[in-house]
Amino acid sequence: MNTNVHKLRGIVLPAGPAYRNISEFIVENPYYDLPVLSGLIGAYFLSSQMVNPLNNHANLSKPLVRIGSPTVGEKFTSFSDGNQYDTQIPVGTAAAGNASMTIITVAKNPSTTVDAWAIGNYTGNNGISNDNVLMRKDTKMEVYTSKGTGLVSVVTDLSAAGAAGQLLVVAGQFGPTSITGSCYRPGTDNLLQSTAALTRKTSTTTNYRIGGRPGMTGNGTPDVSAVLIYEGRLADSDLLTVCRYFRTTFGTRYSLW
């Protein structure tokens, strides 16, 4: 066997294939230190700081589906009619169709004259919907769902949590017998909450949308930074922990405030 090594001198070899940098294959998880993981089925950070803001960090096999052309910015994504994200997640993904759900979002308190649907899947005509989070133009938030023959909603005043045009941490807790709307108040480290009783009726055929309601106009121009979807109703203590995490740890890391 010839074991001599021959060196090539004065010969320029053609360039090889342009391999992608390994960093392009690594998915950064912005929620690596999220303090409450039980029941988490959707986790999104809608920012240009992410290589791919469509990633679902709770389940990479089920990313957001882009509808239209939402505008991705450094701190949030801006939506409008016809420009939304489909989560591919309906109520009752792994349980009964009337499963309890918790949705937490960092969304802008709108400073315009138009209400803004941060999360929605109501399809109109008072039909059976799932769960919706509305940022209202009057510095209030409204969460609503269906009781089968109409809608039930609760309104929470946001004025003590932040001014119009600011990002706020808000949440909706949806269960078979009640719904609760919450907003985190950073100055006093507590939740502003409103609750209503109902017999909830849901549809498992309509996915949650970020930035509007499916097939409907009048969604406003919501600005949404982050969304977490939990199957199950988080205890208030866990909800407060996650909201505090958004406003401090997560928000500081990504300069949201």
XYZ file of C-alpha atoms in Angstrom, residues 2-250:
249
model
C 1.339 3.420 -0.945
C 1.142 5.660 2.118
C 2.962 8.656 0.667
C 1.059 11.949 0.934
C 1.391 14.169 -2.127
C 0.935 17.910 -1.719
C -0.595 19.973 -4.501
C 1.347 23.116 -5.255
C 0.206 25.942 -7.432
C -3.183 24.362 -8.006
C -6.380 26.200 -7.077
C -9.246 23.838 -6.373
C -12.761 24.959 -7.312
C -14.962 26.294 -4.539
C -17.140 23.736 -2.826
C -20.844 24.075 -2.077
C -21.932 27.070 -0.024
C -22.919 25.380 3.209
C -25.305 27.217 5.532
C -23.969 28.288 8.886
C -24.865 25.950 11.727
C -26.605 28.855 13.487
C -29.320 28.694 10.838
C -30.267 25.215 12.015
C -30.427 26.060 15.718
C -33.871 27.161 16.891
C -33.551 29.690 19.687
C -36.226 29.164 22.312
C -37.074 32.553 23.840
C -39.086 30.756 26.520
C -36.274 28.555 27.812
C -36.886 29.878 31.345
C -40.687 30.114 31.290
C -41.732 29.296 34.877
C -45.021 27.482 34.077
C -44.909 24.762 31.403
C -47.733 22.389 32.338
C -50.413 22.432 29.636
C -48.462 24.701 27.281
C -49.420 23.985 23.646
C -48.624 27.302 21.944
C -45.686 29.665 22.554
C -44.883 32.442 20.092
C -42.620 35.488 19.998
C -43.675 37.592 17.020
C -40.486 39.600 16.626
C -37.782 40.136 14.026
C -35.340 39.269 16.824
C -36.260 35.643 16.063
C -34.834 33.838 13.016
C -38.360 32.555 12.376
C -41.162 34.334 14.277
C -43.637 31.704 13.024
C -42.151 29.047 15.302
C -44.325 27.492 17.971
C -41.779 26.940 20.731
C -44.136 24.574 22.540
C -44.442 22.357 19.449
C -42.123 23.052 16.511
C -44.131 20.671 14.313
C -47.110 23.040 14.470
C -45.886 26.535 13.492
C -48.030 29.543 12.738
C -49.536 29.712 9.256
C -49.218 33.143 7.671
C -52.395 34.603 6.198
C -51.775 37.687 4.096
C -48.766 39.786 5.065
C -48.521 40.769 8.735
C -45.705 43.265 9.352
C -43.010 41.873 11.650
C -41.132 44.429 13.738
C -38.500 44.286 16.462
C -40.954 44.421 19.370
C -44.197 43.155 17.845
C -46.031 42.162 14.689
C -48.701 44.471 13.289
C -51.898 42.937 11.926
C -54.927 44.146 9.987
C -57.924 42.720 8.143
C -56.760 39.793 6.008
C -53.313 39.749 7.638
C -53.248 37.282 10.515
C -51.572 34.144 11.850
C -53.413 30.834 12.162
C -52.155 28.888 15.185
C -53.524 25.548 13.902
C -54.796 25.094 17.474
C -58.519 24.671 18.200
C -60.172 24.287 21.587
C -59.887 20.731 22.848
C -56.638 19.805 21.123
C -55.973 16.964 23.534
C -59.118 16.834 25.627
C -62.868 17.371 25.433
C -64.269 19.968 23.069
C -65.180 22.194 26.012
C -61.690 22.044 27.464
C -60.574 24.910 29.670
C -58.025 27.186 28.023
C -55.756 30.031 29.113
C -54.404 32.584 26.645
C -51.761 35.107 27.706
C -50.566 37.785 25.325
C -48.348 40.845 25.242
C -50.298 43.280 23.089
C -50.453 47.018 22.589
C -53.156 49.049 24.267
C -54.473 50.693 21.060
C -54.060 54.445 20.778
C -56.341 54.722 17.747
C -60.103 55.053 17.509
C -60.539 51.404 16.526
C -60.806 48.286 18.682
C -58.110 45.656 18.032
C -58.588 41.873 18.192
C -55.358 40.418 19.554
C -56.677 36.825 19.609
C -59.893 35.734 17.964
C -61.841 33.047 16.206
C -65.383 34.342 16.362
C -66.934 33.936 12.910
C -69.941 36.217 13.322
C -73.727 35.997 13.652
C -73.525 35.135 17.368
C -72.527 31.621 16.399
C -70.518 29.207 18.480
C -67.019 30.597 18.737
C -64.077 29.749 20.872
C -62.231 32.313 22.961
C -61.380 35.893 22.075
C -59.217 38.681 23.504
C -60.084 42.215 22.417
C -58.021 45.332 23.156
C -60.560 48.153 23.116
C -60.058 51.745 22.045
C -61.367 53.010 25.420
C -58.397 51.639 27.421
C -60.217 48.467 28.356
C -59.840 44.823 27.400
C -62.684 42.425 26.728
C -62.618 38.643 26.656
C -65.605 36.815 25.296
C -66.809 33.392 24.287
C -70.029 31.674 23.247
C -72.835 30.210 25.319
C -74.373 28.659 22.211
C -77.200 31.159 21.725
C -75.066 34.275 21.985
C -71.894 35.732 23.439
C -70.784 36.378 27.002
C -67.998 38.848 27.757
C -66.189 40.507 30.632
C -64.526 43.919 30.526
C -61.384 44.858 32.471
C -60.199 48.460 32.843
C -56.572 48.837 31.744
C -55.990 52.457 32.764
C -54.172 51.491 35.979
C -51.816 49.185 34.050
C -50.569 51.442 31.263
C -51.440 54.248 28.888
C -52.739 53.971 25.351
C -49.990 52.950 22.952
C -48.101 50.832 25.510
C -47.560 47.089 25.482
C -49.538 45.340 28.208
C -49.639 41.775 29.506
C -53.230 40.542 29.366
C -54.909 37.153 29.639
C -58.142 35.289 29.168
C -59.071 32.200 31.213
C -61.881 30.221 29.606
C -63.703 27.332 31.246
C -66.976 25.416 30.978
C -68.686 27.564 33.643
C -66.837 30.906 33.688
C -64.459 33.249 31.880
C -61.976 35.707 33.380
C -60.122 38.634 31.839
C -56.870 39.756 33.481
C -54.271 42.462 33.031
C -50.951 42.627 34.849
C -50.333 45.837 36.808
C -46.550 46.196 37.166
C -46.631 49.031 39.688
C -48.319 46.882 42.319
C -47.429 43.413 40.963
C -50.992 42.159 40.825
C -53.716 41.240 38.337
C -56.678 43.436 37.460
C -59.485 40.927 36.873
C -63.126 40.558 35.895
C -65.121 37.286 35.808
C -68.469 36.170 34.394
C -70.388 32.914 34.810
C -71.784 31.047 31.801
C -72.327 27.653 30.244
C -69.673 27.762 27.539
C -70.219 26.174 24.120
C -67.239 25.841 21.824
C -66.383 24.668 18.338
C -63.388 22.426 17.723
C -63.307 23.251 14.008
C -62.063 26.845 14.245
C -58.441 27.552 15.140
C -57.269 30.413 17.279
C -56.101 33.338 15.158
C -53.532 35.929 16.191
C -54.303 39.419 14.940
C -57.989 39.092 14.134
C -60.998 36.859 13.583
C -61.286 34.423 10.668
C -63.180 35.684 7.651
C -64.238 38.930 9.327
C -63.407 42.591 8.801
C -63.274 45.295 11.445
C -60.438 43.626 13.357
C -58.581 46.903 13.820
C -54.788 47.030 13.672
C -53.586 44.985 16.655
C -49.906 44.974 17.582
C -49.001 41.680 19.263
C -45.598 40.789 20.661
C -46.022 37.385 22.308
C -48.683 34.737 22.871
C -48.885 31.700 25.157
C -51.711 29.164 24.886
C -52.303 26.668 27.686
C -54.779 23.838 27.665
C -56.337 24.094 31.101
C -57.227 27.033 33.292
C -54.103 28.301 35.040
C -54.434 28.961 38.729
C -54.338 32.681 39.488
C -50.983 32.253 41.224
C -49.476 30.649 38.105
C -51.077 33.275 35.881
C -49.522 36.034 37.982
C -46.138 34.285 37.812
C -46.227 34.119 34.005
C -47.450 37.704 33.624
C -44.691 38.922 35.942
C -42.167 36.893 33.910
C -43.284 38.629 30.714
C -43.036 42.109 32.242
C -39.657 41.547 33.904
C -37.443 38.667 32.741
C -38.718 38.230 29.177
